Tab-separated table of C-alpha atoms in Angstrom:
chain	number	residue	atom	x	y	z
A	1243	MET	CA	-4.209	-34.283	12.009
A	1244	GLY	CA	-2.043	-36.030	13.466
A	1245	PRO	CA	0.447	-36.531	16.500
A	1246	VAL	CA	3.557	-34.740	16.531
A	1247	THR	CA	6.399	-36.758	15.014
A	1248	ALA	CA	8.119	-36.161	12.832
A	1249	GLU	CA	12.155	-35.458	13.695
A	1250	THR	CA	12.661	-32.190	13.193
A	1251	PRO	CA	9.932	-29.437	14.752
A	1252	SER	CA	8.928	-26.702	12.938
A	1253	LEU	CA	9.349	-24.284	15.943
A	1254	ASP	CA	11.796	-24.678	18.323
A	1255	VAL	CA	12.047	-21.983	21.539
A	1256	SER	CA	13.964	-22.679	24.459
A	1257	GLY	CA	14.952	-20.499	27.071
A	1258	LEU	CA	13.767	-17.254	25.750
A	1259	ALA	CA	13.787	-14.128	27.593
A	1260	PHE	CA	14.064	-11.064	26.933
A	1261	ALA	CA	14.149	-7.355	28.244
A	1262	TYR	CA	13.655	-3.876	26.029
A	1263	PRO	CA	16.197	-1.481	25.995
A	1264	ASP	CA	14.414	0.612	28.723
A	1265	GLY	CA	14.648	-2.103	31.158
A	1266	HIS	CA	11.111	-3.883	31.116
A	1267	GLN	CA	11.372	-8.043	30.631
A	1268	ALA	CA	9.085	-9.117	28.699
A	1269	LEU	CA	9.986	-12.862	28.794
A	1270	PHE	CA	11.117	-14.957	30.848
A	1271	GLY	CA	12.524	-17.993	29.609
A	1272	VAL	CA	10.078	-19.663	27.584
A	1273	ASP	CA	9.928	-23.606	25.956
A	1274	PHE	CA	7.675	-24.955	23.680
A	1275	ARG	CA	7.922	-26.889	20.247
A	1276	ILE	CA	5.789	-27.224	17.362
A	1277	GLY	CA	5.483	-30.313	15.079
A	1278	ARG	CA	5.174	-29.830	11.353
A	1279	GLY	CA	1.959	-29.543	11.034
A	1280	GLU	CA	0.709	-28.889	13.621
A	1281	ARG	CA	-2.288	-25.987	14.262
A	1282	VAL	CA	-1.331	-24.121	18.210
A	1283	ALA	CA	-2.873	-21.249	19.001
A	1284	LEU	CA	-1.369	-19.338	21.910
A	1285	LEU	CA	-3.423	-17.605	24.710
A	1286	GLY	CA	-2.213	-15.088	26.785
A	1287	PRO	CA	-3.836	-11.907	28.167
A	1288	ASN	CA	-2.665	-8.734	27.465
A	1289	GLY	CA	0.991	-7.401	27.796
A	1290	ALA	CA	1.930	-11.283	28.441
A	1291	GLY	CA	4.589	-11.258	26.094
A	1292	LYS	CA	2.124	-12.086	23.171
A	1293	THR	CA	3.901	-9.578	20.436
A	1294	THR	CA	7.210	-9.193	21.531
A	1295	LEU	CA	7.140	-13.065	21.478
A	1296	VAL	CA	6.331	-12.950	17.815
A	1297	LEU	CA	8.858	-10.731	16.415
A	1298	HIS	CA	11.418	-12.623	18.190
A	1299	LEU	CA	9.757	-15.472	15.922
A	1300	ASN	CA	11.087	-14.098	12.119
A	1301	GLY	CA	14.352	-11.899	13.773
A	1302	ILE	CA	12.460	-8.354	14.225
A	1303	LEU	CA	14.016	-8.368	18.004
A	1304	THR	CA	16.895	-11.069	19.202
A	1305	ALA	CA	16.891	-12.762	22.111
A	1306	GLY	CA	18.797	-11.472	25.383
A	1307	ALA	CA	19.151	-15.557	26.535
A	1308	GLY	CA	18.625	-18.729	24.988
A	1309	SER	CA	17.627	-19.854	21.550
A	1310	VAL	CA	14.350	-19.928	18.157
A	1311	THR	CA	15.219	-22.502	16.176
A	1312	VAL	CA	12.611	-22.432	12.729
A	1313	ALA	CA	13.022	-26.388	11.221
A	1314	GLY	CA	16.160	-26.752	12.311
A	1315	LEU	CA	17.230	-23.524	11.456
A	1316	PRO	CA	18.533	-21.497	13.973
A	1317	VAL	CA	17.373	-17.236	14.204
A	1318	GLY	CA	20.208	-14.858	13.425
A	1319	ARG	CA	21.818	-12.591	12.030
A	1320	ARG	CA	23.235	-15.657	9.258
A	1321	HIS	CA	20.102	-16.885	7.547
A	1322	MET	CA	17.860	-13.889	8.432
A	1323	ALA	CA	16.264	-14.379	4.616
A	1324	GLU	CA	16.097	-17.597	4.601
A	1325	ILE	CA	14.454	-17.325	8.417
A	1326	ARG	CA	11.707	-14.392	7.373
A	1327	ARG	CA	10.738	-16.983	3.785
A	1328	LYS	CA	9.759	-19.903	6.548
A	1329	VAL	CA	7.351	-17.106	8.929
A	1330	GLY	CA	5.211	-16.013	7.697
A	1331	ILE	CA	3.097	-13.521	10.346
A	1332	VAL	CA	0.068	-12.029	9.694
A	1333	PHE	CA	-0.582	-8.966	11.237
A	1334	GLN	CA	-3.122	-7.992	12.531
A	1335	ASP	CA	-3.967	-5.020	11.155
A	1336	PRO	CA	-4.157	-6.116	6.912
A	1337	ASP	CA	-3.656	-2.509	6.353
A	1338	ASP	CA	-0.023	-2.375	7.226
A	1339	GLN	CA	0.769	-5.504	6.224
A	1340	LEU	CA	-0.742	-4.397	1.829
A	1341	PHE	CA	1.199	-1.609	1.289
A	1342	MET	CA	1.879	-2.286	-2.581
A	1343	PRO	CA	-0.691	-0.682	-4.832
A	1344	THR	CA	-2.333	-3.345	-5.143
A	1345	VAL	CA	-3.011	-7.191	-4.997
A	1346	ARG	CA	-1.454	-9.080	-6.656
A	1347	GLU	CA	1.406	-6.895	-6.510
A	1348	ASP	CA	1.501	-7.296	-2.710
A	1349	VAL	CA	1.032	-10.603	-2.903
A	1350	ALA	CA	4.025	-10.656	-5.057
A	1351	PHE	CA	6.199	-8.816	-3.359
A	1352	GLY	CA	7.659	-11.274	-0.544
A	1353	PRO	CA	8.695	-14.074	-3.665
A	1354	ALA	CA	10.143	-11.409	-5.567
A	1355	ALA	CA	12.331	-10.263	-2.312
A	1356	ALA	CA	13.285	-13.422	-2.310
A	1357	GLY	CA	14.536	-13.905	-6.194
A	1358	ILE	CA	12.120	-15.367	-7.669
A	1359	LYS	CA	10.342	-13.655	-11.471
A	1360	GLY	CA	8.292	-13.851	-14.293
A	1361	ALA	CA	6.089	-17.568	-14.776
A	1362	GLU	CA	6.630	-19.481	-11.454
A	1363	LEU	CA	6.342	-15.238	-9.647
A	1364	GLU	CA	2.840	-15.074	-11.530
A	1365	ALA	CA	2.134	-18.812	-10.441
A	1366	ARG	CA	2.492	-18.097	-6.698
A	1367	VAL	CA	1.386	-15.339	-6.903
A	1368	ARG	CA	-1.230	-16.940	-8.902
A	1369	GLY	CA	-2.272	-20.204	-6.232
A	1370	ALA	CA	-1.795	-18.032	-3.041
A	1371	LEU	CA	-4.456	-16.279	-3.740
A	1372	GLU	CA	-6.712	-19.889	-5.269
A	1373	GLN	CA	-5.924	-20.588	-1.306
A	1374	VAL	CA	-7.703	-18.104	-0.038
A	1375	GLY	CA	-10.890	-17.406	-2.367
A	1376	MET	CA	-9.330	-13.972	-3.769
A	1377	ALA	CA	-8.046	-14.501	-6.968
A	1378	ASP	CA	-9.939	-12.798	-8.834
A	1379	PHE	CA	-9.152	-9.269	-7.354
A	1380	ALA	CA	-5.725	-9.743	-7.528
A	1381	ASP	CA	-5.550	-6.702	-9.863
A	1382	ARG	CA	-7.226	-4.543	-7.293
A	1383	PRO	CA	-6.512	-2.587	-4.606
A	1384	PRO	CA	-6.491	-3.340	-1.291
A	1385	HIS	CA	-8.055	-0.352	-0.046
A	1386	HIS	CA	-11.132	-1.020	-1.568
A	1387	LEU	CA	-11.453	-4.577	-0.070
A	1388	SER	CA	-13.378	-5.408	2.339
A	1389	PHE	CA	-12.302	-6.191	5.512
A	1390	GLY	CA	-12.257	-9.472	6.201
A	1391	GLN	CA	-10.679	-9.537	2.557
A	1392	ARG	CA	-8.175	-7.417	3.091
A	1393	ARG	CA	-7.534	-10.145	5.619
A	1394	ARG	CA	-7.285	-13.236	3.294
A	1395	VAL	CA	-4.387	-11.521	1.806
A	1396	ALA	CA	-2.357	-11.121	4.542
A	1397	VAL	CA	-2.354	-14.162	4.553
A	1398	ALA	CA	-1.955	-14.902	1.449
A	1399	THR	CA	1.109	-12.928	0.822
A	1400	VAL	CA	2.659	-14.879	3.648
A	1401	LEU	CA	1.103	-18.628	1.966
A	1402	ALA	CA	3.107	-17.231	-1.952
A	1403	MET	CA	6.359	-16.956	0.646
A	1404	GLU	CA	5.200	-21.017	1.211
A	1405	PRO	CA	6.208	-20.477	5.365
A	1406	GLU	CA	7.374	-23.950	7.277
A	1407	ILE	CA	5.282	-21.913	9.962
A	1408	LEU	CA	2.320	-19.200	9.505
A	1409	VAL	CA	1.914	-16.917	11.862
A	1410	LEU	CA	-0.732	-14.908	12.628
A	1411	ASP	CA	-1.245	-12.559	15.042
A	1412	GLU	CA	-5.330	-11.915	16.276
A	1413	PRO	CA	-6.709	-13.333	13.135
A	1414	SER	CA	-10.407	-13.022	13.678
A	1415	SER	CA	-10.190	-9.519	14.984
A	1416	ASN	CA	-12.173	-7.012	13.987
A	1417	LEU	CA	-14.192	-9.867	11.731
A	1418	ASP	CA	-18.068	-9.876	11.057
A	1419	PRO	CA	-19.445	-13.882	11.291
A	1420	ALA	CA	-19.070	-15.066	8.329
A	1421	SER	CA	-15.735	-13.732	7.553
A	1422	ARG	CA	-14.830	-15.566	10.865
A	1423	ARG	CA	-15.829	-19.022	9.399
A	1424	GLU	CA	-14.817	-18.306	5.948
A	1425	LEU	CA	-11.029	-17.725	7.455
A	1426	ALA	CA	-11.561	-20.333	9.601
A	1427	ASP	CA	-12.272	-22.989	6.591
A	1428	ILE	CA	-9.456	-21.336	5.552
A	1429	LEU	CA	-6.796	-21.874	7.899
A	1430	ARG	CA	-7.640	-25.674	7.825
A	1431	SER	CA	-7.449	-26.522	4.201
A	1432	LEU	CA	-4.345	-24.901	4.570
A	1433	ASP	CA	-1.503	-27.268	4.817
A	1434	VAL	CA	1.128	-25.597	6.905
A	1435	THR	CA	1.816	-25.045	10.816
A	1436	VAL	CA	0.395	-22.810	12.226
A	1437	LEU	CA	0.681	-20.903	15.367
A	1438	MET	CA	-2.420	-18.331	16.400
A	1439	VAL	CA	-1.593	-15.694	18.770
A	1440	THR	CA	-5.515	-14.506	20.189
A	1441	HIS	CA	-7.882	-14.053	22.904
A	1442	ASP	CA	-10.550	-14.835	20.022
A	1443	LEU	CA	-10.928	-18.575	23.142
A	1444	PRO	CA	-14.095	-20.045	20.801
A	1445	TYR	CA	-11.663	-19.855	17.357
A	1446	ALA	CA	-9.100	-21.702	19.751
A	1447	LEU	CA	-11.490	-24.137	20.567
A	1448	GLU	CA	-12.814	-23.903	16.840
A	1449	LEU	CA	-9.077	-24.370	14.752
A	1450	CYS	CA	-6.068	-25.364	17.406
A	1451	PRO	CA	-6.291	-29.096	18.789
A	1452	ARG	CA	-3.271	-28.026	20.738
A	1453	SER	CA	-3.386	-24.392	22.476
A	1454	LEU	CA	-0.497	-22.585	24.953
A	1455	ILE	CA	-0.935	-20.361	27.536
A	1456	LEU	CA	1.086	-17.075	27.709
A	1457	SER	CA	1.748	-15.165	30.615
A	1458	ASP	CA	3.444	-12.781	32.075
A	1459	GLY	CA	6.611	-14.309	30.754
A	1460	VAL	CA	6.232	-17.537	30.590
A	1461	ILE	CA	4.041	-20.718	28.963
A	1462	ALA	CA	2.220	-21.402	31.716
A	1463	ALA	CA	0.731	-24.472	29.877
A	1464	ASP	CA	0.588	-26.441	27.508
A	1465	GLY	CA	-1.744	-28.520	26.262
A	1466	PRO	CA	-5.188	-29.760	24.323
A	1467	THR	CA	-7.580	-26.484	24.161
A	1468	GLY	CA	-10.906	-28.260	25.430
A	1469	GLU	CA	-8.897	-29.791	28.308
A	1470	LEU	CA	-7.484	-26.430	29.177
A	1471	LEU	CA	-10.051	-24.232	28.473
A	1472	SER	CA	-12.029	-26.491	30.733
A	1473	ASP	CA	-9.802	-25.826	33.651
A	1474	ASP	CA	-11.887	-23.579	35.617
A	1475	VAL	CA	-9.103	-21.940	38.058
A	1476	LEU	CA	-6.056	-21.740	35.482
A	1477	MET	CA	-8.110	-20.100	32.780
A	1478	ARG	CA	-8.684	-17.509	36.317
A	1479	ALA	CA	-5.086	-16.985	36.927
A	1480	HIS	CA	-4.095	-16.095	34.009
A	1481	ARG	CA	-7.255	-13.390	33.181
A	1482	LEU	CA	-8.952	-16.012	30.681
A	1483	GLU	CA	-12.086	-14.650	29.671
A	1484	LEU	CA	-14.830	-16.891	27.589
A	1485	PRO	CA	-17.911	-15.410	26.697
A	1486	PHE	CA	-20.309	-14.965	28.086
A	1487	GLY	CA	-23.219	-18.336	27.712
A	1488	PHE	CA	-19.715	-20.048	26.281
A	1489	ASP	CA	-18.933	-23.418	27.499
A	1490	PRO	CA	-16.417	-25.887	25.997
A	1491	ARG	CA	-17.011	-28.172	26.901
A	1492	SER	CA	-20.012	-28.607	24.935
A	1493	VAL	CA	-18.620	-28.390	21.743
A	1494	THR	CA	-17.536	-30.804	19.945
A	1495	THR	CA	-14.236	-30.042	17.728
A	1496	SER	CA	-13.330	-32.339	14.627
A	1497	ALA	CA	-10.102	-30.456	14.677
B	527	MET	CA	-13.877	6.804	-5.093
B	528	GLY	CA	-15.661	3.295	-6.220
B	529	ALA	CA	-15.363	0.009	-6.515
B	530	GLY	CA	-13.458	-0.280	-9.806
B	531	HIS	CA	-12.090	2.307	-10.016
B	532	ALA	CA	-9.239	4.096	-10.501
B	533	HIS	CA	-8.295	7.636	-9.566
B	534	ARG	CA	-11.117	10.697	-11.003
B	535	LEU	CA	-8.519	12.301	-13.354
B	536	TYR	CA	-8.376	9.088	-15.035
B	537	ARG	CA	-10.413	8.238	-18.072
B	538	HIS	CA	-10.745	4.941	-18.331
B	539	ALA	CA	-11.654	3.530	-22.498
B	540	HIS	CA	-9.214	1.351	-24.761
B	541	SER	CA	-6.956	3.550	-27.617
B	542	PRO	CA	-3.835	3.642	-28.402
B	543	VAL	CA	-2.470	5.880	-27.074
B	544	HIS	CA	-3.979	4.047	-23.098
B	545	ALA	CA	-2.256	1.197	-24.761
B	546	LEU	CA	1.406	3.195	-24.903
B	547	PRO	CA	4.109	1.621	-22.357
B	548	PRO	CA	3.304	4.050	-19.829
B	549	HIS	CA	7.623	5.547	-20.451
B	550	THR	CA	7.375	6.443	-23.850
B	551	LYS	CA	4.313	8.643	-22.968
B	552	LEU	CA	6.556	9.808	-19.981
B	553	ALA	CA	9.155	11.051	-22.273
B	554	ALA	CA	6.649	12.269	-25.138
B	555	VAL	CA	5.235	14.278	-22.920
B	556	PHE	CA	8.117	15.450	-21.303
B	557	ALA	CA	9.656	15.702	-25.245
B	558	PHE	CA	7.250	17.949	-25.959
B	559	VAL	CA	6.365	20.908	-22.906
B	560	VAL	CA	10.532	20.665	-24.130
B	561	VAL	CA	9.518	21.610	-27.485
B	562	VAL	CA	6.816	23.605	-26.497
B	563	VAL	CA	8.692	25.963	-23.847
B	564	SER	CA	11.766	26.345	-26.003
B	565	THR	CA	9.566	27.153	-28.905
B	566	PRO	CA	10.164	31.476	-29.605
B	567	ARG	CA	6.886	33.330	-27.879
B	568	GLU	CA	7.088	35.436	-31.215
B	569	ALA	CA	5.646	32.554	-33.755
B	570	VAL	CA	2.165	32.582	-32.446
B	571	TRP	CA	1.377	30.505	-35.304
B	572	ALA	CA	3.674	27.679	-34.262
B	573	PHE	CA	1.348	27.506	-30.692
B	574	ALA	CA	-1.809	27.081	-33.022
B	575	VAL	CA	-0.309	24.507	-34.336
B	576	TYR	CA	0.873	22.762	-31.444
B	577	ALA	CA	-2.702	22.981	-30.023
B	578	VAL	CA	-4.125	20.884	-32.851
B	579	LEU	CA	-1.751	18.223	-32.308
B	580	LEU	CA	-3.035	18.029	-28.621
B	581	ALA	CA	-6.480	18.156	-29.826
B	582	LEU	CA	-5.507	15.268	-32.329
B	583	VAL	CA	-3.983	13.025	-29.596
B	584	ALA	CA	-6.973	13.917	-27.450
B	585	ARG	CA	-9.176	12.644	-30.616
B	586	TYR	CA	-6.940	9.137	-30.829
B	587	ALA	CA	-7.172	8.699	-26.844
B	588	ARG	CA	-11.481	9.643	-27.685
B	589	VAL	CA	-11.438	12.135	-24.514
B	590	PRO	CA	-13.736	14.260	-25.061
B	591	ALA	CA	-13.260	18.069	-25.606
B	592	GLY	CA	-15.183	18.857	-22.526
B	593	PHE	CA	-13.763	16.453	-20.065
B	594	LEU	CA	-9.741	18.374	-21.382
B	595	LEU	CA	-11.066	21.725	-21.079
B	596	LYS	CA	-12.866	21.118	-17.592
B	597	ARG	CA	-9.730	19.798	-16.441
B	598	LEU	CA	-7.900	22.408	-17.311
B	599	LEU	CA	-9.113	25.060	-15.037
B	600	ILE	CA	-5.796	23.410	-12.897
B	601	GLU	CA	-3.770	26.124	-13.781
B	602	VAL	CA	-6.211	28.719	-13.472
B	603	PRO	CA	-4.293	30.508	-9.781
B	604	PHE	CA	-1.128	30.683	-12.248
B	605	VAL	CA	-2.435	32.024	-15.480
B	606	ALA	CA	-3.939	35.459	-12.588
B	607	PHE	CA	-0.213	36.269	-11.802
B	608	ALA	CA	0.332	36.056	-16.143
B	609	VAL	CA	-3.239	38.198	-16.127
B	610	LEU	CA	-0.959	41.185	-14.136
B	611	MET	CA	1.969	41.216	-16.138
B	612	PRO	CA	0.804	43.780	-18.469
B	613	PHE	CA	-0.230	46.330	-16.223
B	614	VAL	CA	2.741	45.861	-14.387
B	615	ALA	CA	5.761	45.515	-16.844
B	616	ARG	CA	8.148	48.504	-17.561
B	617	GLY	CA	9.193	49.697	-21.140
B	618	GLU	CA	7.278	50.163	-24.592
B	619	ARG	CA	3.493	50.598	-24.038
B	620	VAL	CA	0.757	50.450	-26.062
B	621	ASP	CA	-3.124	51.881	-25.337
B	622	VAL	CA	-5.627	48.985	-25.511
B	623	LEU	CA	-9.318	50.496	-24.443
B	624	GLY	CA	-8.220	53.027	-22.549
B	625	LEU	CA	-5.975	51.325	-20.693
B	626	SER	CA	-2.147	52.042	-20.962
B	627	LEU	CA	0.099	48.003	-21.521
B	628	SER	CA	3.304	47.015	-21.265
B	629	VAL	CA	4.150	45.431	-24.995
B	630	ASN	CA	6.608	43.742	-23.514
B	631	GLY	CA	3.997	42.301	-20.980
B	632	LEU	CA	1.394	41.192	-23.725
B	633	TRP	CA	3.979	39.187	-24.578
B	634	GLY	CA	5.379	37.584	-21.478
B	635	ALA	CA	1.279	37.251	-20.960
B	636	TRP	CA	0.975	35.428	-23.866
B	637	ASN	CA	4.048	33.483	-23.364
B	638	VAL	CA	3.145	32.104	-20.408
B	639	LEU	CA	-0.689	31.422	-20.765
B	640	ALA	CA	-0.279	29.240	-24.017
B	641	LYS	CA	2.913	28.005	-23.122
B	642	GLY	CA	1.477	26.796	-19.938
B	643	THR	CA	-2.084	26.322	-21.287
B	644	LEU	CA	0.079	23.601	-23.709
B	645	GLY	CA	1.808	22.120	-20.833
B	646	VAL	CA	-1.827	21.066	-18.418
B	647	ALA	CA	-3.330	19.806	-20.984
B	648	ALA	CA	-0.325	17.811	-21.900
B	649	SER	CA	-1.121	16.541	-18.316
B	650	VAL	CA	-3.898	16.665	-18.430
B	651	LEU	CA	-4.017	13.917	-21.750
B	652	LEU	CA	-1.371	11.594	-19.942
B	653	ALA	CA	-3.570	11.587	-16.839
B	654	ALA	CA	-7.005	10.817	-18.700
B	655	THR	CA	-5.057	7.754	-21.223
B	656	THR	CA	-2.071	6.377	-17.932
B	657	GLU	CA	-3.539	4.575	-14.623
B	658	LEU	CA	-1.942	5.988	-11.137
B	659	ARG	CA	0.207	2.806	-11.097
B	660	GLU	CA	1.289	2.650	-14.475
B	661	LEU	CA	3.023	6.298	-14.278
B	662	LEU	CA	4.282	4.892	-11.340
B	663	LEU	CA	5.792	1.990	-13.553
B	664	GLY	CA	6.662	3.699	-16.038
B	665	LEU	CA	9.069	6.115	-13.592
B	666	GLN	CA	10.387	3.253	-12.478
B	667	ARG	CA	11.698	2.237	-16.313
B	668	LEU	CA	12.655	5.877	-17.239
B	669	ARG	CA	15.444	5.133	-13.723
B	670	LEU	CA	13.900	8.439	-11.314
B	671	PRO	CA	16.130	7.536	-7.985
B	672	PRO	CA	13.945	4.534	-6.668
B	673	LEU	CA	13.213	6.405	-3.293
B	674	LEU	CA	11.361	8.707	-5.091
B	675	VAL	CA	8.916	6.409	-6.593
B	676	GLN	CA	8.556	4.466	-3.498
B	677	ILE	CA	7.487	7.600	-2.083
B	678	ALA	CA	4.970	8.110	-4.188
B	679	SER	CA	3.272	4.867	-4.629
B	680	PHE	CA	3.402	4.361	-0.933
B	681	MET	CA	1.249	8.478	-0.104
B	682	ILE	CA	-0.456	6.446	-2.840
B	683	ARG	CA	-1.682	3.477	-1.591
B	684	TYR	CA	-1.531	5.326	2.397
B	685	GLY	CA	-3.353	8.577	0.905
B	686	ASP	CA	-7.038	7.620	2.053
B	687	VAL	CA	-6.335	5.456	4.547
B	688	ILE	CA	-4.972	8.468	5.889
B	689	THR	CA	-8.408	10.573	4.459
B	690	ASP	CA	-10.380	7.502	6.837
B	691	GLU	CA	-8.453	8.447	9.276
B	692	MET	CA	-8.752	12.060	9.731
B	693	ARG	CA	-13.087	11.827	8.661
B	694	ARG	CA	-13.003	9.362	12.062
B	695	MET	CA	-10.844	11.879	14.186
B	696	ARG	CA	-13.812	14.718	12.888
B	697	ILE	CA	-16.299	12.476	13.360
B	698	ALA	CA	-14.938	11.641	16.856
B	699	ARG	CA	-14.477	15.338	17.816
B	700	GLU	CA	-17.875	16.538	16.986
B	701	SER	CA	-19.740	14.020	18.061
B	702	ARG	CA	-18.260	15.773	21.468
B	703	GLY	CA	-20.030	18.619	20.057
B	704	PHE	CA	-17.130	20.613	18.959
B	705	GLU	CA	-16.749	22.682	16.393
B	706	ALA	CA	-14.955	25.032	14.687
B	707	ARG	CA	-16.010	27.916	14.529
B	708	GLY	CA	-12.718	30.295	14.912
B	709	VAL	CA	-9.636	31.223	16.090
B	710	ARG	CA	-9.970	30.256	19.129
B	711	HIS	CA	-10.428	26.574	17.674
B	712	TRP	CA	-7.388	25.901	15.680
B	713	GLY	CA	-5.487	24.627	18.465
B	714	VAL	CA	-8.336	21.840	18.875
B	715	LEU	CA	-7.319	21.266	14.991
B	716	ALA	CA	-4.079	21.286	15.205
B	717	LYS	CA	-3.368	19.116	18.161
B	718	SER	CA	-5.464	17.096	16.037
B	719	ALA	CA	-3.595	17.960	12.617
B	720	GLY	CA	-0.412	16.315	15.424
B	721	ALA	CA	-2.055	13.415	16.021
B	722	LEU	CA	-2.522	12.249	12.731
B	723	PHE	CA	0.854	12.340	12.426
B	724	ILE	CA	2.155	10.546	14.850
B	725	ARG	CA	0.089	7.797	14.177
B	726	SER	CA	1.096	7.753	10.466
B	727	TYR	CA	4.559	7.568	11.295
B	728	GLU	CA	3.937	4.556	14.048
B	729	ARG	CA	1.879	3.049	10.829
B	730	GLY	CA	5.080	3.766	8.745
B	731	GLU	CA	7.329	1.443	11.400
B	732	ARG	CA	4.161	-0.672	11.468
B	733	VAL	CA	4.357	-1.136	7.549
B	734	HIS	CA	7.944	-1.745	7.637
B	735	LEU	CA	7.763	-4.010	10.330
B	736	ALA	CA	5.579	-6.417	7.250
B	737	MET	CA	8.107	-5.289	5.197
B	738	VAL	CA	10.737	-6.567	6.244
B	739	SER	CA	8.710	-10.045	7.771
B	740	ARG	CA	8.719	-9.958	4.456
B	741	GLY	CA	12.413	-9.858	2.818
B	742	TYR	CA	12.152	-5.754	2.134
B	743	ALA	CA	16.075	-5.442	2.431
B	744	GLY	CA	16.094	-1.707	1.198
B	745	SER	CA	15.132	-1.974	-2.380
B	746	MET	CA	12.091	-2.921	-3.404
B	747	PRO	CA	12.105	-5.958	-6.205
B	748	VAL	CA	10.882	-5.051	-9.253
B	749	ILE	CA	7.624	-6.705	-9.850
B	750	ASP	CA	6.069	-5.801	-13.262
B	751	GLU	CA	8.674	-5.050	-16.508
B	752	VAL	CA	7.561	-2.449	-18.201
B	753	THR	CA	8.552	-3.025	-22.480
B	754	ALA	CA	8.594	-0.802	-25.112
B	755	SER	CA	8.927	-2.008	-28.834
B	756	ARG	CA	10.359	-0.201	-31.623
B	757	ALA	CA	6.526	0.929	-32.900
B	758	GLN	CA	5.935	1.835	-30.210
B	759	TRP	CA	8.045	4.663	-29.566
B	760	SER	CA	7.977	6.018	-32.334
B	761	TYR	CA	4.332	5.946	-31.647
B	762	ALA	CA	4.944	7.892	-29.253
B	763	LEU	CA	7.408	10.617	-30.099
B	764	ALA	CA	5.832	11.132	-33.091
B	765	LEU	CA	4.260	14.403	-31.204
B	766	PRO	CA	7.004	16.021	-30.034
B	767	LEU	CA	8.977	15.074	-32.891
B	768	THR	CA	6.450	16.599	-35.099
B	769	ALA	CA	6.580	19.747	-32.788
B	770	LEU	CA	10.014	19.836	-32.789
B	771	VAL	CA	9.184	20.300	-36.449
B	772	VAL	CA	7.749	23.197	-36.069
B	773	CYS	CA	9.302	24.337	-33.034
B	774	LEU	CA	12.596	24.479	-35.708
B	775	LEU	CA	9.978	26.514	-38.159
B	776	GLY	CA	9.586	28.968	-35.789
B	777	TRP	CA	12.874	30.033	-34.929
B	778	ALA	CA	13.996	29.567	-38.563
B	779	LEU	CA	10.718	32.094	-40.219
């Protein structure tokens, strides 16, 4: 993957601050940009504001101050439908994400809501399911799939909208090692900008060359994943811990 | 439910009845039931003809008689009421095996029993030959209010998820030594039900969030357009139309 050269970044967040109606302030001026085609991990301890930040990216929450721009388009009431098509969020629990009676209809939901019909819709659905290796399961009800399969279908539901940026909330949670690796292979094969919110540091290292650390509502660090994970002082300061026996310096990544 | 699988009311087969578009079948069953209900109860022979008509449909649909009869048992609680009618109704009375029964009540019981059974049998046939998913598409096509169709479709999607959640809560209760043994324990069960409600409600919010994130703006996009040809309509409506002729004869004779 090349360096960040695209003129318009996929995602540009600047000065983003947000307080919940009860007065709890979750974000205190968040700044970062993600270039087209990058895969970036957003790391941070529980309660750092990661989910709040994600909900700003497609305008579910609107900023108190600052701005979010997706591929040059400011997130706001005016372009909401377009923004929601461009930002594909894969939520943590696939049972929340997959709400239609069959896999095929679920994957078709997004594009159909955007007004796509007939043969083009079918092609989108087939394409998205093939990308995640689930084409044979199109007519199955989602609740009869394994958890790993459901997670993959959840990714397909978003891919079918041909998003500018794919946002994954804890993609590896509750997956067994084999499903975890399968999902990693799929994510690596996609030609799309990825922002991955996770606690799973080895997974971030495996998939994302670059990482952001969100802590106490600000971006505390931004750099190559391997370097950040090797910085013991930084890691400890933000309650990030590597799994027992895992040494990021001993891992060679091809990402 | 295992893999592949539809609802247990559904019976998988490839028959001309299975192949009919769902909305034609819905319309046919509805019309058939209306015709049956408007038949005079004195025309006993007409009900026999209706039963034969349904038996023919079942044969076409390759639904075995045993399967159909077993599923008819669902009407038993309703029939219990009909059985009481000859005893409690007023008016002219006859003696049957030493019991004094009301003539009106007997006709009333027959009325409920015959029409109810035919209606249930028609519905069971519909359910046996049409998948739930298709039924929803059919209802959508017949212009049932979209909100109702959406509610029904979410019920199908999340029924299993919530049953599973309920099962996990029960296992968690029992793992901590709880056993519901009487009225004293109803409080615990009620609290579990409350917790389940809150969890489902919160899931509803998360699902809504996921829907909005994919462009939902209040109405479900139409993904599968079901259509029926003239031939399919006439095929499906053959049942209620034949029944209508029988019904008219019943009034005339």
